[in-house]
Coordinates of C-alpha atoms in Angstrom, one line a residue:
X15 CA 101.2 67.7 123.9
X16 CA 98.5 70.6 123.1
X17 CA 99.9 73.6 122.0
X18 CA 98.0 76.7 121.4
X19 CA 99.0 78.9 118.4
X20 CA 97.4 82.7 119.1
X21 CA 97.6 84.2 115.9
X22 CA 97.5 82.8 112.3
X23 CA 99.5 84.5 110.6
X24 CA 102.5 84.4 109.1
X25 CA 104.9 83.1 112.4
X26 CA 101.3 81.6 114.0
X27 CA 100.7 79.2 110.9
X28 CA 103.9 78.1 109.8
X29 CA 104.8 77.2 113.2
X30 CA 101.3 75.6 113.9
X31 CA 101.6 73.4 111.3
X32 CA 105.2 72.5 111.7
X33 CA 104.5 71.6 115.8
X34 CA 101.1 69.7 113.9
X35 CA 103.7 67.9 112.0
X36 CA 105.8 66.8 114.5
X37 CA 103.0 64.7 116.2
X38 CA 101.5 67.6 118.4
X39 CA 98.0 68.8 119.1
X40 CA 97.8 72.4 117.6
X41 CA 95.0 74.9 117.9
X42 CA 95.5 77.8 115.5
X43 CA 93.8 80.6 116.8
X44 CA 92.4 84.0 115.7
X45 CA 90.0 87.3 115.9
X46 CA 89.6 87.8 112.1
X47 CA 86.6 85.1 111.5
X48 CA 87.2 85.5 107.8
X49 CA 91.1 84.2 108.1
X50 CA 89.2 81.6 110.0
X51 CA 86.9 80.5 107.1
X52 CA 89.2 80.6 104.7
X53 CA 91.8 78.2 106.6
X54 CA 88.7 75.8 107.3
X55 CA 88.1 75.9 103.4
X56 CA 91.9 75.0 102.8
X57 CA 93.2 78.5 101.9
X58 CA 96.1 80.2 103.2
X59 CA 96.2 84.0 103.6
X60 CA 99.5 83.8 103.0
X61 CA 102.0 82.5 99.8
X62 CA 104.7 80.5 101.4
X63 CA 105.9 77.3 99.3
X64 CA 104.6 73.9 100.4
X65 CA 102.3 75.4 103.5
X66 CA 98.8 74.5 101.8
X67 CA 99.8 70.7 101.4
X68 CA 101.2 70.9 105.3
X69 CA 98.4 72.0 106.4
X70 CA 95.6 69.8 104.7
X71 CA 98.0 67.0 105.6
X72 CA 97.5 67.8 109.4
X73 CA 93.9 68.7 109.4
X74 CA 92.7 65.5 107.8
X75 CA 95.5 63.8 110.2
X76 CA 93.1 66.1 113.2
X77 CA 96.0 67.4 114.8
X78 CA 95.5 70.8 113.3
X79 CA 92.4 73.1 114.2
X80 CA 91.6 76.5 113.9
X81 CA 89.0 78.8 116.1
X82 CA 88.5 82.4 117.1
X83 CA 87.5 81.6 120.5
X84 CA 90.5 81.7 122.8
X85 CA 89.4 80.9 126.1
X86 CA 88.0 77.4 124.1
X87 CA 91.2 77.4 122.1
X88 CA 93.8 77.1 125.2
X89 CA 92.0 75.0 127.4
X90 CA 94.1 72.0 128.3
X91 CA 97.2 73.5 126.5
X92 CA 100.6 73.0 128.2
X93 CA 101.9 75.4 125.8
X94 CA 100.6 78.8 124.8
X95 CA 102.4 80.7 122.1
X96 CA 101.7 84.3 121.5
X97 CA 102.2 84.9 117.7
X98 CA 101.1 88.4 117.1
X99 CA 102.4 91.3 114.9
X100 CA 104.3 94.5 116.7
X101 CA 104.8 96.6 113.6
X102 CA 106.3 99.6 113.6
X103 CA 104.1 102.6 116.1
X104 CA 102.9 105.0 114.0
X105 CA 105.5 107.8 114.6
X106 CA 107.9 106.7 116.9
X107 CA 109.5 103.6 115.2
X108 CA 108.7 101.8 118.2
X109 CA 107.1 97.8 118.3
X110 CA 103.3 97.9 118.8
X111 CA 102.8 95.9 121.9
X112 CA 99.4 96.5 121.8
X113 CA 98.3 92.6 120.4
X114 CA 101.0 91.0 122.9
X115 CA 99.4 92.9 125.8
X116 CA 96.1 91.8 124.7
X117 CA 96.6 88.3 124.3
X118 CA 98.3 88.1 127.3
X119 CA 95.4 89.8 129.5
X120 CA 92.9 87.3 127.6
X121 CA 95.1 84.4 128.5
X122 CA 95.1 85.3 131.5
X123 CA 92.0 85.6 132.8
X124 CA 90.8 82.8 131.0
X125 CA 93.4 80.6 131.8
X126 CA 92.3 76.8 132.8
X127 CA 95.5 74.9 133.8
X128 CA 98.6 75.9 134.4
X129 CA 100.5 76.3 131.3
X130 CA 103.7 77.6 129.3
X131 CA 102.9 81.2 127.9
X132 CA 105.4 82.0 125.2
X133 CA 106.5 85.0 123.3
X134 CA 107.2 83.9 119.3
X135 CA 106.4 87.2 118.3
X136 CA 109.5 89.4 117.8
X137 CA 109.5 91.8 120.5
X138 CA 111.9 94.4 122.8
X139 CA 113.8 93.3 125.3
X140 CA 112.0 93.3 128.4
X141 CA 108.6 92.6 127.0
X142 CA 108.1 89.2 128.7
X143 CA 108.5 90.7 132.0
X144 CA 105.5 92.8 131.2
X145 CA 103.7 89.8 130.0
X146 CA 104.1 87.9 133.0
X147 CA 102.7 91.0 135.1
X148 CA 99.8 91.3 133.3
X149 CA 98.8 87.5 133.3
X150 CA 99.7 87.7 136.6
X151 CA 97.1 90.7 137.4
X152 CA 94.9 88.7 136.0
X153 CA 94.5 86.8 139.2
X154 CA 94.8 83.4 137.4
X155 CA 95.1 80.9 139.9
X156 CA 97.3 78.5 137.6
X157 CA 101.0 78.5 137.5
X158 CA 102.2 80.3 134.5
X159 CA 106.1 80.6 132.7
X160 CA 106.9 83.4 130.4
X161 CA 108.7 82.0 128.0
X162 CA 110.9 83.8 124.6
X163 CA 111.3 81.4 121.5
X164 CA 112.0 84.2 119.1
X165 CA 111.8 82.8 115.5
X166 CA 114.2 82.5 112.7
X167 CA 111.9 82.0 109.3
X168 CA 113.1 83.3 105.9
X169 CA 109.8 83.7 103.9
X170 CA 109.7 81.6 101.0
X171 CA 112.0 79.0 103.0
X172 CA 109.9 79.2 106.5
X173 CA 109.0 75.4 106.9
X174 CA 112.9 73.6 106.0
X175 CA 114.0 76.8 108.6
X176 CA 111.3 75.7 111.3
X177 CA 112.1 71.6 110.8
X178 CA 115.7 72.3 110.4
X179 CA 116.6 75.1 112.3
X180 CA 120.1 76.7 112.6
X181 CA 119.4 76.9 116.4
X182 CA 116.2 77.0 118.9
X183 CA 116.7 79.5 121.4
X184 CA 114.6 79.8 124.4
X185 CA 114.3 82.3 127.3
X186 CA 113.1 80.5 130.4
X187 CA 113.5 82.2 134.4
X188 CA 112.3 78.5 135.7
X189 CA 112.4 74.6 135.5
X190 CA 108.9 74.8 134.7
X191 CA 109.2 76.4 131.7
X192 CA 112.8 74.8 130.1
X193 CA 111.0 71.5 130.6
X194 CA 107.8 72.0 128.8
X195 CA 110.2 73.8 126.0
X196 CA 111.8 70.5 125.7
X197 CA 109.1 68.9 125.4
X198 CA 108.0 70.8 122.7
X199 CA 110.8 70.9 121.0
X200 CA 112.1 67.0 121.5
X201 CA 111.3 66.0 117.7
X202 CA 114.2 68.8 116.6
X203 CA 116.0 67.7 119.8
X204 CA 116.0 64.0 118.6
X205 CA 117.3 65.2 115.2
X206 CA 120.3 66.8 117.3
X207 CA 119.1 70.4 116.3
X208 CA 120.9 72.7 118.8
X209 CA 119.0 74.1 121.5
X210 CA 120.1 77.2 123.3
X211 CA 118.3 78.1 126.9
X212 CA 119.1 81.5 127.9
X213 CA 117.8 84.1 130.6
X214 CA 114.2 85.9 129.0
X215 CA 116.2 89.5 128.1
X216 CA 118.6 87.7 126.5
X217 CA 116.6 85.9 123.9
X218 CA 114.8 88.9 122.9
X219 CA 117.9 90.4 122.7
X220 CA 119.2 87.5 120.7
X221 CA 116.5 88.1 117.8
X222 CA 116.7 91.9 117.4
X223 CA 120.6 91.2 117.4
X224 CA 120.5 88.9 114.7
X225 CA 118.7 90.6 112.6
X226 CA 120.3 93.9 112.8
X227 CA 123.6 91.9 111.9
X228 CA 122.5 90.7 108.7
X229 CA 120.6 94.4 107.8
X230 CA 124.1 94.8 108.0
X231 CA 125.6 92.5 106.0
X232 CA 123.2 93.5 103.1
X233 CA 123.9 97.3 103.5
X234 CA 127.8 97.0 103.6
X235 CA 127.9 94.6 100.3
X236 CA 125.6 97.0 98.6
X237 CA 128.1 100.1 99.7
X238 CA 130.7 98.1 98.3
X239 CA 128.9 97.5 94.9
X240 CA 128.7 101.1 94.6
X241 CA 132.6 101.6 95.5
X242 CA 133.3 98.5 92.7
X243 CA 131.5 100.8 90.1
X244 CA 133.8 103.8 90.7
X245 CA 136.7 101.6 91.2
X246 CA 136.2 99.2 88.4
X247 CA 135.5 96.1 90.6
X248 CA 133.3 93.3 90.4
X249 CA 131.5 93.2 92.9
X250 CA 130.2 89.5 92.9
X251 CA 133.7 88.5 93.1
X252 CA 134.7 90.9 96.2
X253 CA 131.3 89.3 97.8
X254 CA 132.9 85.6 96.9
X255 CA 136.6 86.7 98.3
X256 CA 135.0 87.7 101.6
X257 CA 132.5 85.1 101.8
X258 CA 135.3 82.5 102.0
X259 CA 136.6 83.8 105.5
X260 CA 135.1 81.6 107.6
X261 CA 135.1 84.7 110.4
X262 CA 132.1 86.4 107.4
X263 CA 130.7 83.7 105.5
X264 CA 128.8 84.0 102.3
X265 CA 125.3 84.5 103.0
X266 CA 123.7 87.8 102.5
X267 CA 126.2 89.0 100.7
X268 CA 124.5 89.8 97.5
X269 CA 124.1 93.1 96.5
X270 CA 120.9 94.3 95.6
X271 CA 118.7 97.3 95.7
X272 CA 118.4 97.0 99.4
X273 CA 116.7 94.9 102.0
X274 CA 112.8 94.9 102.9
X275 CA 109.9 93.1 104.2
X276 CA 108.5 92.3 107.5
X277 CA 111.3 91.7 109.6
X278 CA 114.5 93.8 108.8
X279 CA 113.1 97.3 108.3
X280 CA 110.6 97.0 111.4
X281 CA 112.9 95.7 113.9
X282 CA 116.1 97.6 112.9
X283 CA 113.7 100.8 114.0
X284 CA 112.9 98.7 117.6
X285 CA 116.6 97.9 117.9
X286 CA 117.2 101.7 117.7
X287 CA 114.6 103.4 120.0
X288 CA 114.9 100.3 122.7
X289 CA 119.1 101.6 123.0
X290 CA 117.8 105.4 123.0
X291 CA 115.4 103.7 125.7
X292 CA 118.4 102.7 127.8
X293 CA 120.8 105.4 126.7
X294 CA 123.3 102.5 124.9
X295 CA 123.5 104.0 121.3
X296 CA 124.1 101.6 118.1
X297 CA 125.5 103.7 115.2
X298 CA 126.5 101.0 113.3
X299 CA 122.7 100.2 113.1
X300 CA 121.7 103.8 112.8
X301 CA 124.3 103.6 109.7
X302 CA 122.3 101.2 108.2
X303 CA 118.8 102.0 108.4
X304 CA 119.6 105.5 107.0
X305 CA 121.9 104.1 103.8
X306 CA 119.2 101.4 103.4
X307 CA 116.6 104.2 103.0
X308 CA 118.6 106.4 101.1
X309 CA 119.7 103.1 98.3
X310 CA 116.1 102.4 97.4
X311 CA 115.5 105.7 96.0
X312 CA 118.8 105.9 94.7
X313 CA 117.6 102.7 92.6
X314 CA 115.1 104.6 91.4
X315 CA 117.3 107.1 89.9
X316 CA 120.0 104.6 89.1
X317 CA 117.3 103.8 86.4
X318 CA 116.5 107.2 85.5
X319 CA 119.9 107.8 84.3
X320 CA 120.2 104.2 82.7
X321 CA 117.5 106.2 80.6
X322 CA 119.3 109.1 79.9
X323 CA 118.5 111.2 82.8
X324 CA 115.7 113.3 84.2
X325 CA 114.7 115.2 81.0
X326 CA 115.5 112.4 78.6
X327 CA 113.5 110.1 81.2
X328 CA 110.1 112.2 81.1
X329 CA 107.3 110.2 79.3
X330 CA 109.4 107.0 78.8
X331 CA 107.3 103.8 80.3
X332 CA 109.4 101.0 82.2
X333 CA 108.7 97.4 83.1
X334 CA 109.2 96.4 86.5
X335 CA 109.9 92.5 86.6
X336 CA 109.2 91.4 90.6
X337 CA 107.7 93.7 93.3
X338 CA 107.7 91.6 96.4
X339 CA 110.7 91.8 98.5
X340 CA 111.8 88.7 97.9
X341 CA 110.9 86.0 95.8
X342 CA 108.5 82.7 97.0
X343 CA 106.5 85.2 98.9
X344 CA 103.3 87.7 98.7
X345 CA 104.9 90.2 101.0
X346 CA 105.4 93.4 100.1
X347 CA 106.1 95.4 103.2
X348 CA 108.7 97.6 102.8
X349 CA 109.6 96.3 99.4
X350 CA 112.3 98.2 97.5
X351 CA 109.9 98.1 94.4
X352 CA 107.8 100.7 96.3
X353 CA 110.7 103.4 96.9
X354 CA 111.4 102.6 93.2
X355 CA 108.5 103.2 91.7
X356 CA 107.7 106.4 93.3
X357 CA 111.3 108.0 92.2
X358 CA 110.2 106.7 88.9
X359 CA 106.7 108.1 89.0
X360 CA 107.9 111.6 90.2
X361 CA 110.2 111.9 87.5
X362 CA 107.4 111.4 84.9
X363 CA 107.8 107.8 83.6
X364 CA 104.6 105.9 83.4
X365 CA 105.5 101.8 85.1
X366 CA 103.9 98.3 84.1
X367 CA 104.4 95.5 86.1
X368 CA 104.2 91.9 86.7
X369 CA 105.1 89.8 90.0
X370 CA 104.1 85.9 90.0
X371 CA 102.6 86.3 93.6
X372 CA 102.4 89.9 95.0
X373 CA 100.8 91.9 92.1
X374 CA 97.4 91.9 94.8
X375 CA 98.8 93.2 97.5
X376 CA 100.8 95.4 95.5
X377 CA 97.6 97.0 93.6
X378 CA 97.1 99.5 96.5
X379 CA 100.1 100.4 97.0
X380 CA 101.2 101.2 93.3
X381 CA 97.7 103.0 92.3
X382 CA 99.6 104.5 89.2
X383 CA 101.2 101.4 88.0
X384 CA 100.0 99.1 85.4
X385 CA 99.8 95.5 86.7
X386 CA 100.6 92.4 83.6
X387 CA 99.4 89.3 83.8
X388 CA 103.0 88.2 82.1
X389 CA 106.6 89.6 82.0
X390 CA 106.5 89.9 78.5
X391 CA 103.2 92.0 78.9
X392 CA 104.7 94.2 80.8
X393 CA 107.8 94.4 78.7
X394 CA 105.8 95.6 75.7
X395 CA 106.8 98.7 74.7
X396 CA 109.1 99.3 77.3
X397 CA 111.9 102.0 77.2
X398 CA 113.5 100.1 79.8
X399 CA 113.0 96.5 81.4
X400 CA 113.8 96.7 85.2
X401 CA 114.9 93.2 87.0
X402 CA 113.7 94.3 91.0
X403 CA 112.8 91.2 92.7
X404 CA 115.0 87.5 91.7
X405 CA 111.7 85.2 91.2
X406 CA 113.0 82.3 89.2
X407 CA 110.7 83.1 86.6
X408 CA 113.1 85.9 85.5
X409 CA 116.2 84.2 85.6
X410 CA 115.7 82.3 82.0
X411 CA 114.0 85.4 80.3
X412 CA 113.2 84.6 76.4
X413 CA 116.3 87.6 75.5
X414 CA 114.8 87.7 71.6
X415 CA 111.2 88.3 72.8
X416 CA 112.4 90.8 75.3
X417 CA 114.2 92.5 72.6
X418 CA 111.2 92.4 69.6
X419 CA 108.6 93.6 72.4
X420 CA 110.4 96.2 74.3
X421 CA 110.8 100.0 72.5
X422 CA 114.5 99.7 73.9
X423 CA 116.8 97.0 74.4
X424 CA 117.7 98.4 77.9
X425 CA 117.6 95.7 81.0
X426 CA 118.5 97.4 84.4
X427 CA 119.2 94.3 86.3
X428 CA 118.8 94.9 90.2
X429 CA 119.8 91.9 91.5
X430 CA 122.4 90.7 89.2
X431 CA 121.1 87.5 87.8
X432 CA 122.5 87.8 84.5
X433 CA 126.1 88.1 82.7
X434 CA 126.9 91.2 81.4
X435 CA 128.8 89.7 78.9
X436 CA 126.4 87.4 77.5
X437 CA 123.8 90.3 77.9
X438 CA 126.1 93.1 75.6
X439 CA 126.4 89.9 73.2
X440 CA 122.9 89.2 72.6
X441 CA 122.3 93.0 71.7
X442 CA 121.3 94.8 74.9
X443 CA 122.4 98.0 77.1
X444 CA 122.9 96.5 80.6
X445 CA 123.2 97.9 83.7
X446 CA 123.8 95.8 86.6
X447 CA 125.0 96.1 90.3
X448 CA 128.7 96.9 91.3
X449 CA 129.8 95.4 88.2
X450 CA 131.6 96.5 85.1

C-alpha cells in the first residue's frame, strides 16, 4: 500500500517510518525545503530515541521518501494522512485549523485517484466534516473518505507506542474508508492490537477526552502532594495505595511540578473553548488548566523559600538540572522549567543550566539563563541545585561532587527521584515533593 504522510514532523515522521516499517510505501511530505534536506542527509529535526536508525533503515530499504511537492507526493496513494500542527490561536485558546484546511484544499484539488484522506493531527470535534467539504469543493472527481486516527505517542516512547499500541481508533462514516484503515493497519491487526471503529465526532472526541483525563490525573496527584506536606504524608505512597485500584491505575500518578509539552497544555485549552462552543461546560477540566498554571509558578517560589525566601533569595545563583518537559525529548513547549525560571528571575536570582537534549531550543526562550555543557558545570557555585526534568542522567548524581562544587548543599528535587533519607545522610538540605 502507498501511504502519504503530509507533514514531517513530530506525529508525520514517527508514523511515516513506523507505516515504512511495517512493509508500506511511505512518502513523507513537507513545505519547509530545509526539513526536507536535512531528512535526505539522515537528520531528524526532532530528538526521539531510536527514530534516526528507523529511518535510515527504511530509506536504504526505499520504502521511505521525502518531498515538498504534494500533488507528486500523493499520487497513487490509497491513504492520505494529514499530520499538521493546530497549536493554540493566538488569543482565544482555540486549535489553529489553518494547516488542516490547507492541506485539505491542496489535496483536493490535486487529487489523482480516489483515496483515504485521514485526520492524525489532533483536532476538535467536528473538524473532519469540514475537511470533507472542502475537498469536496474542490470539485475532485475521485471518491474520497474522511477519516480520524487520532494518535497516542508519548515523546521519548513514540515508536514502542505506534508498533504497540494500547488501542487504534478510527472514525470512518463509510465501508470505503474502515477497509482501507484495515489495510493499513493489518500488521498491528495481525499482532492482535485492538482496533476500535467509531463514528468521525467520536474519535476526535476520543483524543481530546483522553488527554484531558490524564491532565487530570497529573494535577489531582500533585494537589495531593501538597495536602501530604501539610498533613505529614508521603505522597509516593498515597500515589502507590491508589494506583493499586484497578478502577485508577498507576500511571501518571507521579507528582511533579506540573505537566507540559505539546499535547496536554494545547488541547486542554481546545477541550475548553469546543464545550463553550456547544454550551456543555467541563469544570473539572477548567479546574485543571487553571491549578496546572498556578503550580509551575508556585515551583518557582517553592525554591525561593527552600532559599530562605524573597529577601534572603536576592543575588543567590541556582542550577537547573533538566529543562525539557520530559525526558528523551527536545521539546520544550510549555515546559515547567520556563514558569520556573521566570519566578526565579523576577525574584533576583541569576540561573545556570544544563539539559542533555533541549538546551537549543531552550536558548531563546531563557535569554537570561546560563546554559552548561555538564550538570556539574552548572552546579558550580550554586546556592541551590534544582532537579526539574527526570533525564536519567540525574538520577545517579556524583552527591560528593555536587557537594564540593555547589556554594550550598541545598538540592530542591522536583520530581522526586531521590530518598530523602539517604539525601539528609550524605550531608544535604532536601526538599522534595509531598514528602516528609
Amino acid at each position: 500500500m502507498k501511504i502519504a504522510m503530509v507533514g514531517s514532523g513530530y506525529v508525520g515522521l514517527v508514523s511515516g517510518a513506523c507505516f515504512a516499517d511495517f512493509g508500506h510505501d511511505v512518502v513523507c511530505i513537507d513545505k519547509d525545503q530545509s526539513k526536507i534536506d536535512r531528512l535526505h542527509q539522515g537528520i531528524m529535526p526532532i530528538y526521539e530515541p531510536g527514530l534516526d536508525a528507523l529511518v535510515e533503515n527504511n530509506v536504504k530499504a526505499g520504502r521511505l521518501s521525502f518531498t515538498t511537492d504534494l500533488a507528486e507526493g500523493i499520487k497513487g496513494a490509497q491513504a492520505i494522512f494529514i499530520a499538521v500542527g493546530t497549536p493554540s490561536r493566538r488569543g482565544d485558546g482555540h486549535a489553529d485549523l489553518s494547516f488542516v484546511h490547507a492541506v485539505a484544499r491542496e489535496v483536493g484539488e490535486s487529487l489523482a485517484n480516489d483515496a483515504v484522506v485521514v485526520t492524525k493531527s489532533t483536532v476538535p470535534v467536528g473538524t473532519g466534516d469540514e475537511v470533507e467539504r472542502i475537498i469536496q469543493a474542490s470539485g475532485t472527481p475521485h471518491k474520497v473518505s474522511v477519516v480520524s486516527n487520532p494518535e497516542f505517542l508519548r515523546e521519548g516512547a513514540a515508536i514502542g507506542d505506534f508498533k504497540r499500541p494500547d488501542r487504534i481508533v478510527i472514525g470512518a462514516e463509510d465501508d470505503f474508508g474502515r477497509e482501507v484503515m484495515r489495510e493499513v493497519y493489518r500488521p498491528l491487526f495481525l499482532n492482535e492490537s485492538p482496533i476500535l471503529f467509531v463514528n468521525r465526532r467520536s474519535s476526535e472526541l476520543i483524543k481530546y477526552a483522553a488527554n484531558a483525563f490524564l491532565a487530570t490525573k497529573i494535577t489531582f496527584i500533585n494537589e495531593m502532594a501538597d495536602l501530604c506536606e501539610k498533613a505529614g504524608g508521603n505522597v509516593q505512597d498515597v500515589a502507590r495505595g491508589i494506583g493499586m485500584d484497578g478502577r485508577i491505575g498507576s500511571k501518571f500518578l507521579n507528582a511533579g511540578p506540573g505537566y507540559g509539552g505539546s499535547c496536554f497544555p494545547k488541547d486542554t485549552l481546545a477541550l475548553l473553548k469546543t464545550a463553550e462552543d456547544y454550551d456543555s461546560p467541563v469544570r473539572i477540566v477548567e479546574a485543571v488548566v487553571k491549578a496546572n498554571d498556578n503550580r509551575k509558578r508556585a515551583m518557582g517560589n517553592k525554591v525561593i523559600d527552600a532559599l530562605g525566601g524573597d529577601a534572603a533569595a536576592r543575588g543567590k545563583r541556582v542550577a537547573l538540572l533538566g529543562l525539557t518537559f520530559k525526558p528523551n525529548t527536545d521539546d520544550m513547549r510549555d515546559s515547567p522549567s520556563i514558569d520556573i525560571a521566570e519566578t526565579l528571575g523576577d525574584a533576583g536570582v541569576s540561573i545556570a543550566a544544563y539539559d542533555p537534549e533541549g538546551m537549543e531550543l531552550a536558548r531563546p526562550l531563557m535569554p537570561d539563563v546560563a546554559m552548561c555543557d555538564s550538570p556539574y558545570a552548572a552546579i558550580e557555585g550554586a546556592d541551590a541545585v534544582v532537579i526539574v526534568t527526570e533525564w536519567d542522567a540525574f538520577r545517579a548524581l556524583d552527591l560528593d561532587r555536587v557537594k564540593a562544587l555547589a556554594k550550598a548543599p541545598l538540592l530542591v528535587d522536583l520530581r522526586n527521584i531521590y530518598n530523602p533519607d539517604d539525601m539528609r545522610s550524605a550531608g544535604f538540605i532536601y526538599e522534595s515533593i509531598g514528602r516528609a
